[in-house]
Amino acid sequence: MNFSEFSFWWVLILFSIPFFAVRFIGQHFNLWRPAFDSVGLAAMSLFLFVNASRSSFIIFIFEIIFNYVLVRLMLRRQGWEAKMIATSLIAIDIAILAYFKYLNFFVEDVVGLLLPGIAASWRSRGEIPGMGAIPPGLSFYTFQMVAFVVDSFTSKKKRPIGVIDYVNFVSFFPQVVAGPIERRADLFPQIEGFRFKFTLDNFEAGLRWLSLGLFMKFVLADNISPYIDLEEASNAWLVWFSAYLFTLRIYFDFAGYSFIALGLAKFVGVKLTTNFLAPYTSQSINEFWRRWHVTLSTWFRDYVFLPLMGSKKQWAPFFLFLTFTLSGFWHGAAWNFILWGAYHGLLLLVLRYAGRPFYSFVGQRLLMPQFISWALTFGSVILGCLFFMETNVRRLGTKLQTLVNPEAYSFSNISSALSSFSTNEAVVLGFTLGLATLVLLLEHVAIWQKRESEYDLLTSPWVSRTLLALTVLLAANTPSQFIYFEF
């Protein structure tokens, strides 16, 4: 769901008022059955999905019915029959994803490299059904469905699954479009026999996460977004600065979405997985990937890396590199995302073989080795974000050449970079970056103090209320699209 669109909140209210009024009256006259809560949640989620995208809703419903029928059939079979059904189902789910997301890229950018005439002929065919924008949420709910098939297949207890429970598991409105990608063991027990739990504790916890998410998205990410200059490729200072701004924006944008989802789920009594764990406090790339987009990282670990490696542990580095390259490709059908995934895979291999000797060397010769590790990690993430944000591969190559050219770091370029912002722009950007730095600092402090959560300080009562008030005062006039909706 697009939390930055007014229609989402409007439709949510339009549905909730009559539904919960009927529920209240039904409970008062002892006519309300507990199962009606599950049906109500399913109706609410599907109603919101229709509002988000009618064309995608048709695909979504088809996939729900198809997956439910085959999972149910799989659970009734044993041995090779169950395995064959699971394999076929996963292959078809991935094929549907590949059709909508990768077919154009494969024909135009892969086959087209070898046979240029193919790409031109493909484009001249005109619009092919489904080749426009990627259906909202397709990547996320496909991965959740695939994980559900694997987890159900490997489960020791093959219990039947209720159709409404399955619909709620896949379509739960706070997380269906952009995650977190939930597992059967975490979400399904909460969804099975769902009941709305409107308690004061749930409301308080939900409001705190919602306030943090809204602040990150509408104050930080959306106010930083206009200052990211994709066109500049010759001034090394501005290239670095735009990559730095994008590094902040993508975190506040996606973590903001995840925290809003977490808060909305809390309101109705469901606990979602925390998808971010203060990733910019990391002191190594390894740690960064334990804190960034947690549910996607663990999905690739459990359903791609480990099955690929199997017992061939001597090939672990190769499969690690391959998994991260595939992870990059999942983010988008473009070369820059493949390069971004390969870059992070390469960084992990460098850390695996040179990390400890390097840290030992630094620790013996320099003060504050932990700060140096953090700075190197953060710098590596910023450089990685350059690959992520720049979809024009030719311009990406120019920017990389600029970054390794000493002349591009001239004083005249510093002067040019400083004069590229007006006084008002500099004040607004400086103030926003100050708030962003304060948020990141509070994450650092929570970790140093070994608090229960990395966001313990930011979700404390008075801080969360302050963030909500600041969101009302400082939210950007024009909200930008959530970055991960493109994937």
Coordinates of C-alpha atoms in Angstrom, one line a residue:
M1 CA 0.0 0.0 0.0
N2 CA 1.2 3.5 -0.7
F3 CA 1.2 5.2 2.7
S4 CA 2.1 8.5 1.1
E5 CA -1.2 8.6 -0.9
F6 CA -4.2 10.3 0.8
S7 CA -6.5 7.7 -0.8
F8 CA -4.9 4.9 1.2
W9 CA -5.9 6.5 4.5
W10 CA -9.2 7.7 3.2
V11 CA -10.2 4.2 2.0
L12 CA -9.0 2.7 5.3
I13 CA -11.2 5.0 7.2
L14 CA -14.2 4.5 4.8
F15 CA -13.9 0.8 5.4
S16 CA -13.2 0.8 9.1
I17 CA -16.0 3.0 10.3
P18 CA -18.9 0.9 9.0
F19 CA -17.1 -2.4 9.6
F20 CA -16.2 -1.7 13.2
A21 CA -19.6 -0.1 13.9
V22 CA -21.3 -3.3 12.8
R23 CA -18.7 -5.4 14.8
F24 CA -19.5 -3.3 17.9
I25 CA -23.2 -3.7 17.6
G26 CA -22.9 -7.4 16.8
Q27 CA -20.8 -7.9 19.9
H28 CA -23.2 -6.0 22.0
F29 CA -26.1 -8.2 20.9
N30 CA -23.9 -11.3 21.1
L31 CA -24.3 -11.9 17.3
W32 CA -20.7 -11.5 16.3
R33 CA -18.7 -14.6 15.6
P34 CA -14.9 -14.6 16.1
A35 CA -14.4 -15.9 12.6
F36 CA -16.0 -12.6 11.3
D37 CA -12.7 -10.9 12.3
S38 CA -10.7 -13.0 9.9
V39 CA -13.2 -12.3 7.1
G40 CA -13.2 -8.6 7.9
L41 CA -9.4 -8.4 7.8
A42 CA -9.3 -10.2 4.5
A43 CA -12.0 -7.9 3.1
M44 CA -10.1 -4.8 4.4
S45 CA -6.8 -6.0 2.8
L46 CA -8.3 -6.8 -0.5
F47 CA -10.4 -3.6 -0.6
L48 CA -7.2 -1.6 -0.1
F49 CA -5.3 -3.6 -2.7
V50 CA -8.1 -2.9 -5.3
N51 CA -7.8 0.8 -4.5
A52 CA -4.0 0.6 -4.9
S53 CA -4.1 -1.0 -8.4
R54 CA -7.1 -2.7 -10.1
S55 CA -5.1 -4.3 -12.8
S56 CA -2.6 -5.8 -10.3
F57 CA -5.4 -7.0 -8.2
I58 CA -6.4 -9.5 -10.9
I59 CA -2.9 -11.0 -11.0
F60 CA -2.8 -11.0 -7.2
I61 CA -6.1 -12.9 -6.9
F62 CA -5.1 -15.4 -9.5
E63 CA -1.8 -16.1 -7.7
I64 CA -3.6 -16.4 -4.3
I65 CA -6.1 -19.0 -5.7
F66 CA -3.4 -20.9 -7.6
N67 CA -1.0 -21.1 -4.7
Y68 CA -3.6 -22.0 -2.2
V69 CA -5.0 -24.9 -4.3
L70 CA -1.6 -26.3 -5.0
V71 CA -0.3 -25.9 -1.4
R72 CA -3.4 -27.7 -0.2
L73 CA -2.8 -30.5 -2.7
M74 CA 0.9 -30.6 -1.8
L75 CA 0.0 -31.1 1.9
R76 CA -2.1 -34.1 1.0
R77 CA 0.6 -35.9 -0.9
Q78 CA 3.8 -37.5 0.3
G79 CA 7.3 -38.1 -1.1
W80 CA 8.1 -37.3 -4.8
E81 CA 4.5 -36.2 -5.5
A82 CA 4.6 -33.5 -2.9
K83 CA 8.1 -32.5 -4.1
M84 CA 7.0 -32.3 -7.7
I85 CA 4.0 -30.1 -6.8
A86 CA 6.2 -27.8 -4.6
T87 CA 8.8 -27.5 -7.4
S88 CA 6.2 -26.8 -10.1
L89 CA 4.5 -24.2 -7.9
I90 CA 7.7 -22.3 -7.2
A91 CA 8.8 -22.4 -10.8
I92 CA 5.4 -21.0 -12.0
D93 CA 5.5 -18.2 -9.3
I94 CA 9.0 -17.2 -10.4
A95 CA 8.0 -17.4 -14.0
I96 CA 5.2 -15.0 -13.4
L97 CA 7.6 -12.6 -11.7
A98 CA 10.1 -13.0 -14.5
Y99 CA 7.5 -12.3 -17.2
F100 CA 6.4 -9.0 -15.7
K101 CA 9.8 -7.8 -14.4
Y102 CA 12.6 -9.2 -16.6
L103 CA 11.2 -10.1 -20.0
N104 CA 11.9 -6.7 -21.6
F105 CA 15.4 -6.6 -20.0
F106 CA 16.2 -10.1 -21.2
V107 CA 15.2 -9.4 -24.8
E108 CA 16.5 -5.9 -25.2
D109 CA 19.6 -5.8 -23.0
V110 CA 20.8 -9.4 -23.0
V111 CA 19.7 -10.9 -26.3
G112 CA 19.9 -7.5 -27.9
L113 CA 23.7 -7.3 -27.0
L114 CA 24.3 -10.2 -29.3
L115 CA 21.6 -9.6 -31.9
P116 CA 20.9 -5.9 -32.1
G117 CA 18.1 -6.4 -34.6
I118 CA 16.1 -8.4 -32.0
A119 CA 15.7 -5.5 -29.7
A120 CA 14.5 -3.2 -32.4
S121 CA 12.1 -5.8 -33.7
W122 CA 10.8 -6.4 -30.1
R123 CA 10.2 -2.7 -29.5
S124 CA 8.4 -2.3 -32.9
R125 CA 5.8 -4.9 -31.8
G126 CA 4.2 -2.2 -29.7
E127 CA 2.8 -2.6 -26.2
I128 CA 2.9 -6.2 -24.9
P129 CA 0.4 -7.1 -22.2
G130 CA 2.0 -6.6 -18.8
M131 CA 5.1 -5.0 -20.1
G132 CA 4.4 -1.6 -18.5
A133 CA 5.0 -0.8 -14.9
I134 CA 5.7 -3.8 -12.6
P135 CA 2.5 -4.7 -10.7
P136 CA 2.7 -3.2 -7.2
G137 CA 3.9 -5.7 -4.6
L138 CA 4.6 -8.5 -7.1
S139 CA 8.2 -9.1 -6.0
F140 CA 7.4 -9.1 -2.3
Y141 CA 4.3 -11.3 -2.2
T142 CA 5.9 -13.7 -4.7
F143 CA 8.8 -14.2 -2.4
Q144 CA 6.4 -14.6 0.6
M145 CA 4.4 -17.2 -1.3
V146 CA 7.6 -19.1 -2.4
A147 CA 8.8 -19.1 1.2
F148 CA 5.4 -20.4 2.4
V149 CA 5.6 -23.3 -0.1
V150 CA 9.1 -24.3 1.0
D151 CA 8.2 -24.0 4.7
S152 CA 5.0 -25.9 4.3
F153 CA 6.8 -28.6 2.3
T154 CA 9.5 -29.0 5.0
S155 CA 7.1 -28.7 7.9
K156 CA 6.8 -31.9 10.1
K157 CA 3.2 -31.2 10.8
K158 CA 1.2 -31.2 7.6
R159 CA -2.0 -29.6 8.9
P160 CA -4.7 -28.3 6.5
I161 CA -4.6 -24.5 5.9
G162 CA -7.8 -22.5 6.0
V163 CA -8.5 -20.4 2.9
I164 CA -9.2 -17.2 4.8
D165 CA -6.1 -17.7 6.9
Y166 CA -4.0 -18.1 3.7
V167 CA -5.6 -15.0 2.1
N168 CA -4.8 -13.0 5.3
F169 CA -1.2 -14.3 5.4
V170 CA -0.5 -13.2 1.8
S171 CA -2.6 -10.0 1.6
F172 CA -2.1 -8.5 5.1
F173 CA -2.5 -4.9 4.1
P174 CA 0.4 -3.2 6.0
Q175 CA 3.1 -5.4 4.4
V176 CA 1.7 -6.9 1.2
V177 CA 3.2 -4.3 -1.2
A178 CA 6.7 -3.6 0.1
G179 CA 7.3 -6.1 3.0
P180 CA 8.6 -7.1 5.4
I181 CA 8.6 -10.5 3.7
E182 CA 7.2 -12.6 6.4
R183 CA 7.8 -16.3 7.1
R184 CA 5.1 -18.9 7.9
A185 CA 6.6 -19.5 11.4
D186 CA 6.4 -15.8 12.3
L187 CA 3.2 -14.5 10.8
F188 CA 0.9 -17.4 10.1
P189 CA 0.3 -18.4 13.8
Q190 CA -0.8 -14.8 14.4
I191 CA -3.0 -14.8 11.3
E192 CA -4.5 -18.2 12.0
G193 CA -7.9 -17.6 13.6
F194 CA -7.2 -13.9 13.6
R195 CA -8.9 -11.6 16.1
F196 CA -8.6 -7.8 16.3
K197 CA -6.8 -6.9 19.5
F198 CA -7.5 -3.2 20.2
T199 CA -5.6 -2.7 23.5
L200 CA -4.1 0.4 24.9
D201 CA -0.6 -1.3 24.8
N202 CA -1.0 -2.1 21.1
F203 CA -2.2 1.4 20.3
E204 CA 0.7 3.0 22.2
A205 CA 3.3 0.7 20.6
G206 CA 1.8 1.2 17.1
L207 CA 1.7 4.9 17.5
R208 CA 5.4 5.0 18.4
W209 CA 6.5 3.0 15.3
L210 CA 4.1 4.9 13.1
S211 CA 5.5 8.3 14.3
L212 CA 9.1 7.2 13.6
G213 CA 8.1 5.9 10.2
L214 CA 6.2 9.0 9.2
F215 CA 9.0 11.2 10.3
M216 CA 11.7 9.2 8.4
K217 CA 9.6 9.2 5.2
F218 CA 7.9 12.6 5.0
V219 CA 10.4 14.8 6.8
L220 CA 13.8 13.2 6.1
A221 CA 13.6 11.2 2.9
D222 CA 11.2 13.5 1.1
N223 CA 13.0 16.7 2.0
I224 CA 16.4 15.3 1.0
S225 CA 15.1 13.9 -2.3
P226 CA 15.0 17.2 -4.4
Y227 CA 18.7 17.8 -3.7
I228 CA 20.0 14.6 -5.3
D229 CA 21.6 15.6 -8.6
L230 CA 21.7 12.6 -11.0
E231 CA 22.9 14.7 -14.0
E232 CA 26.2 15.9 -12.5
A233 CA 29.0 13.6 -13.5
S234 CA 32.2 15.7 -13.8
N235 CA 32.5 17.3 -10.3
A236 CA 33.7 14.6 -7.9
W237 CA 32.5 16.5 -4.8
L238 CA 29.0 16.7 -6.1
V239 CA 29.0 13.1 -7.2
W240 CA 30.0 12.0 -3.7
F241 CA 27.5 14.4 -2.1
S242 CA 24.6 13.1 -4.2
A243 CA 25.5 9.5 -3.4
Y244 CA 25.7 10.5 0.3
L245 CA 22.2 12.1 0.1
F246 CA 20.8 9.1 -1.7
T247 CA 22.3 6.8 1.0
L248 CA 20.4 8.7 3.6
R249 CA 17.2 9.0 1.5
I250 CA 16.9 5.3 0.6
Y251 CA 17.3 4.3 4.3
F252 CA 14.8 6.8 5.6
D253 CA 12.4 6.1 2.7
F254 CA 12.4 2.3 3.1
A255 CA 12.8 2.0 6.8
G256 CA 10.1 4.7 7.1
Y257 CA 7.7 2.5 5.1
S258 CA 8.6 -0.6 7.1
F259 CA 8.0 1.2 10.4
I260 CA 4.7 2.6 9.3
A261 CA 3.7 -1.0 8.3
L262 CA 4.9 -2.2 11.7
G263 CA 2.9 0.4 13.5
L264 CA -0.3 -0.3 11.5
A265 CA 0.0 -4.0 12.2
K266 CA 0.5 -3.3 15.9
F267 CA -2.8 -1.4 16.0
V268 CA -4.7 -4.6 15.1
G269 CA -2.6 -6.8 17.3
V270 CA -0.1 -8.3 14.8
K271 CA 3.7 -8.2 15.3
L272 CA 5.7 -7.9 12.1
T273 CA 9.4 -8.5 11.7
T274 CA 11.6 -5.4 12.2
N275 CA 13.1 -5.0 8.7
F276 CA 15.9 -2.6 9.7
L277 CA 18.2 -2.7 12.7
A278 CA 20.1 0.6 12.4
P279 CA 22.2 -0.5 9.4
Y280 CA 24.3 2.7 9.3
T281 CA 25.8 1.9 12.7
S282 CA 27.6 -1.1 11.2
Q283 CA 31.3 -1.6 11.5
S284 CA 31.6 -4.1 8.7
I285 CA 29.7 -5.0 5.5
N286 CA 28.9 -8.3 7.0
E287 CA 27.2 -6.5 9.9
F288 CA 25.5 -4.1 7.5
W289 CA 23.7 -7.0 5.7
R290 CA 22.5 -8.3 9.1
R291 CA 20.9 -5.0 9.7
W292 CA 19.7 -3.9 6.2
H293 CA 16.4 -5.2 4.8
V294 CA 16.6 -8.1 7.2
T295 CA 13.7 -10.2 5.7
L296 CA 15.1 -10.0 2.2
S297 CA 18.7 -10.8 3.3
T298 CA 17.5 -13.9 5.3
W299 CA 15.2 -14.9 2.4
F300 CA 18.2 -15.1 0.0
R301 CA 20.3 -16.8 2.6
D302 CA 17.7 -19.5 3.4
Y303 CA 16.1 -20.1 0.0
V304 CA 19.0 -19.3 -2.5
F305 CA 22.5 -19.4 -0.8
L306 CA 22.1 -22.5 1.4
P307 CA 20.3 -24.6 -1.2
L308 CA 22.8 -23.6 -3.9
M309 CA 25.8 -24.4 -1.7
G310 CA 24.4 -27.7 -0.3
S311 CA 27.2 -29.8 1.0
K312 CA 29.8 -28.0 -1.2
K313 CA 31.0 -25.7 1.5
Q314 CA 34.4 -25.2 -0.3
W315 CA 32.4 -23.3 -2.9
A316 CA 30.8 -21.0 -0.3
P317 CA 32.6 -17.8 -1.5
F318 CA 31.4 -18.4 -5.1
F319 CA 27.8 -19.0 -4.1
L320 CA 27.9 -16.0 -1.7
F321 CA 29.0 -13.8 -4.6
L322 CA 26.4 -15.3 -6.9
T323 CA 23.6 -14.9 -4.3
F324 CA 24.4 -11.2 -3.8
T325 CA 24.5 -10.7 -7.6
L326 CA 21.1 -12.3 -7.8
S327 CA 19.9 -10.1 -5.0
G328 CA 21.0 -7.1 -6.9
F329 CA 19.1 -8.4 -10.0
W330 CA 16.0 -8.8 -7.8
H331 CA 16.0 -5.1 -7.1
G332 CA 15.6 -4.2 -10.8
A333 CA 16.0 -5.4 -14.3
A334 CA 18.9 -3.2 -15.1
W335 CA 22.7 -3.6 -15.3
N336 CA 23.4 -1.1 -12.5
F337 CA 21.5 -3.3 -10.0
I338 CA 23.4 -6.4 -11.1
L339 CA 26.7 -4.4 -10.6
W340 CA 25.4 -3.2 -7.2
G341 CA 24.8 -6.8 -6.1
A342 CA 28.1 -8.0 -7.4
Y343 CA 29.9 -5.0 -5.7
H344 CA 28.5 -6.0 -2.3
G345 CA 29.3 -9.7 -2.9
L346 CA 32.8 -8.7 -3.7
L347 CA 33.1 -6.6 -0.6
L348 CA 32.0 -9.5 1.5
L349 CA 34.7 -11.7 0.0
V350 CA 37.3 -9.0 0.6
L351 CA 36.1 -8.8 4.3
R352 CA 36.2 -12.6 4.5
Y353 CA 39.8 -12.9 3.5
A354 CA 41.3 -9.6 4.4
G355 CA 39.1 -8.2 7.2
R356 CA 40.7 -9.7 10.3
P357 CA 44.4 -9.0 9.2
F358 CA 43.4 -5.4 8.3
Y359 CA 41.5 -4.8 11.5
S360 CA 44.5 -6.2 13.5
F361 CA 46.8 -3.9 11.6
V362 CA 44.6 -0.9 12.2
G363 CA 44.0 -1.8 15.9
Q364 CA 47.8 -1.9 16.6
R365 CA 48.7 1.3 14.8
L366 CA 45.8 3.7 15.0
L367 CA 43.5 5.1 17.7
M368 CA 39.8 4.4 17.6
P369 CA 39.9 1.4 15.2
Q370 CA 36.1 0.9 15.7
F371 CA 35.5 4.4 14.3
I372 CA 37.8 3.7 11.3
S373 CA 35.9 0.4 10.6
W374 CA 32.6 2.3 10.8
A375 CA 33.8 5.1 8.5
L376 CA 35.2 2.5 5.9
T377 CA 31.9 0.6 6.0
F378 CA 29.8 3.7 5.7
G379 CA 32.0 5.0 2.8
S380 CA 31.7 1.6 1.0
V381 CA 27.9 1.8 1.4
I382 CA 27.8 5.3 -0.1
L383 CA 29.9 4.1 -3.1
G384 CA 27.5 1.2 -3.5
C385 CA 24.6 3.6 -3.5
L386 CA 26.1 5.3 -6.5
F387 CA 25.6 2.0 -8.4
F388 CA 22.1 1.7 -7.0
M389 CA 20.8 5.2 -7.9
E390 CA 22.4 5.6 -11.3
T391 CA 20.4 3.5 -13.8
N392 CA 22.2 5.1 -16.8
V393 CA 25.1 2.7 -17.1
R394 CA 27.1 5.0 -19.4
R395 CA 26.8 7.9 -17.0
L396 CA 27.7 5.6 -14.1
G397 CA 30.9 4.8 -15.9
T398 CA 31.6 8.5 -16.3
K399 CA 31.0 9.1 -12.6
L400 CA 33.4 6.2 -11.6
Q401 CA 36.1 7.7 -13.8
T402 CA 35.5 11.1 -12.2
L403 CA 35.9 9.6 -8.7
V404 CA 39.3 8.2 -9.5
N405 CA 40.5 11.3 -11.3
P406 CA 42.6 13.5 -8.9
E407 CA 41.9 16.6 -11.0
A408 CA 38.1 16.2 -10.4
Y409 CA 38.8 17.1 -6.7
S410 CA 40.1 20.6 -7.5
F411 CA 39.3 23.7 -5.4
S412 CA 37.3 25.2 -8.3
N413 CA 35.1 22.2 -8.1
I414 CA 34.6 22.7 -4.4
S415 CA 33.6 26.3 -5.1
S416 CA 31.3 25.2 -7.9
A417 CA 29.7 22.6 -5.5
L418 CA 29.1 25.2 -2.8
S419 CA 27.6 27.7 -5.2
S420 CA 25.2 25.1 -6.7
F421 CA 22.8 25.7 -3.8
S422 CA 21.0 28.9 -3.1
T423 CA 21.0 30.3 0.5
N424 CA 17.5 29.1 1.2
E425 CA 18.2 25.6 -0.3
A426 CA 21.4 25.4 1.8
V427 CA 19.5 26.3 5.0
V428 CA 16.7 23.8 4.4
L429 CA 19.1 21.0 3.4
G430 CA 21.4 21.8 6.3
F431 CA 18.5 21.7 8.8
T432 CA 17.2 18.4 7.3
L433 CA 20.7 16.8 7.4
G434 CA 21.0 18.0 11.0
L435 CA 17.8 16.1 11.9
A436 CA 19.0 13.1 10.0
T437 CA 22.3 13.1 11.8
L438 CA 20.5 13.3 15.2
V439 CA 18.4 10.3 14.3
L440 CA 21.4 8.3 13.3
L441 CA 23.2 9.4 16.5
L442 CA 20.3 8.2 18.6
E443 CA 20.5 4.8 16.9
H444 CA 24.3 4.7 17.7
V445 CA 23.6 5.6 21.4
A446 CA 21.0 2.9 21.7
I447 CA 23.5 0.4 20.5
W448 CA 26.3 1.7 22.7
Q449 CA 23.9 1.5 25.7
K450 CA 22.9 -2.0 24.7
R451 CA 19.2 -1.2 24.8
E452 CA 16.5 -3.7 24.0
S453 CA 16.0 -2.2 20.5
E454 CA 18.2 -0.1 18.1
Y455 CA 15.3 2.3 18.0
D456 CA 14.6 2.3 21.7
L457 CA 15.3 6.0 22.1
L458 CA 13.5 7.0 18.9
T459 CA 10.4 5.1 20.0
S460 CA 10.4 6.4 23.6
P461 CA 7.1 8.2 24.5
W462 CA 8.3 11.8 24.4
V463 CA 10.6 11.4 21.4
S464 CA 7.9 9.7 19.3
R465 CA 5.4 12.4 20.1
T466 CA 8.0 15.1 19.2
L467 CA 8.6 13.3 15.9
L468 CA 4.9 13.2 15.1
A469 CA 4.6 16.9 15.8
L470 CA 7.7 17.6 13.6
T471 CA 6.1 15.6 10.9
V472 CA 3.0 17.7 10.9
L473 CA 5.2 20.9 10.8
L474 CA 8.0 19.9 8.4
A475 CA 6.6 17.2 6.1
A476 CA 7.5 17.9 2.4
N477 CA 4.8 19.5 0.4
T478 CA 5.2 16.9 -2.4
P479 CA 5.8 13.4 -1.1
S480 CA 8.0 11.3 -3.4
Q481 CA 7.2 7.7 -4.5
F482 CA 8.6 5.0 -2.2
I483 CA 11.8 3.9 -3.8
Y484 CA 11.1 0.2 -3.3
F485 CA 7.8 0.3 -5.1
E486 CA 9.8 0.2 -8.3
F487 CA 11.1 -3.3 -7.4

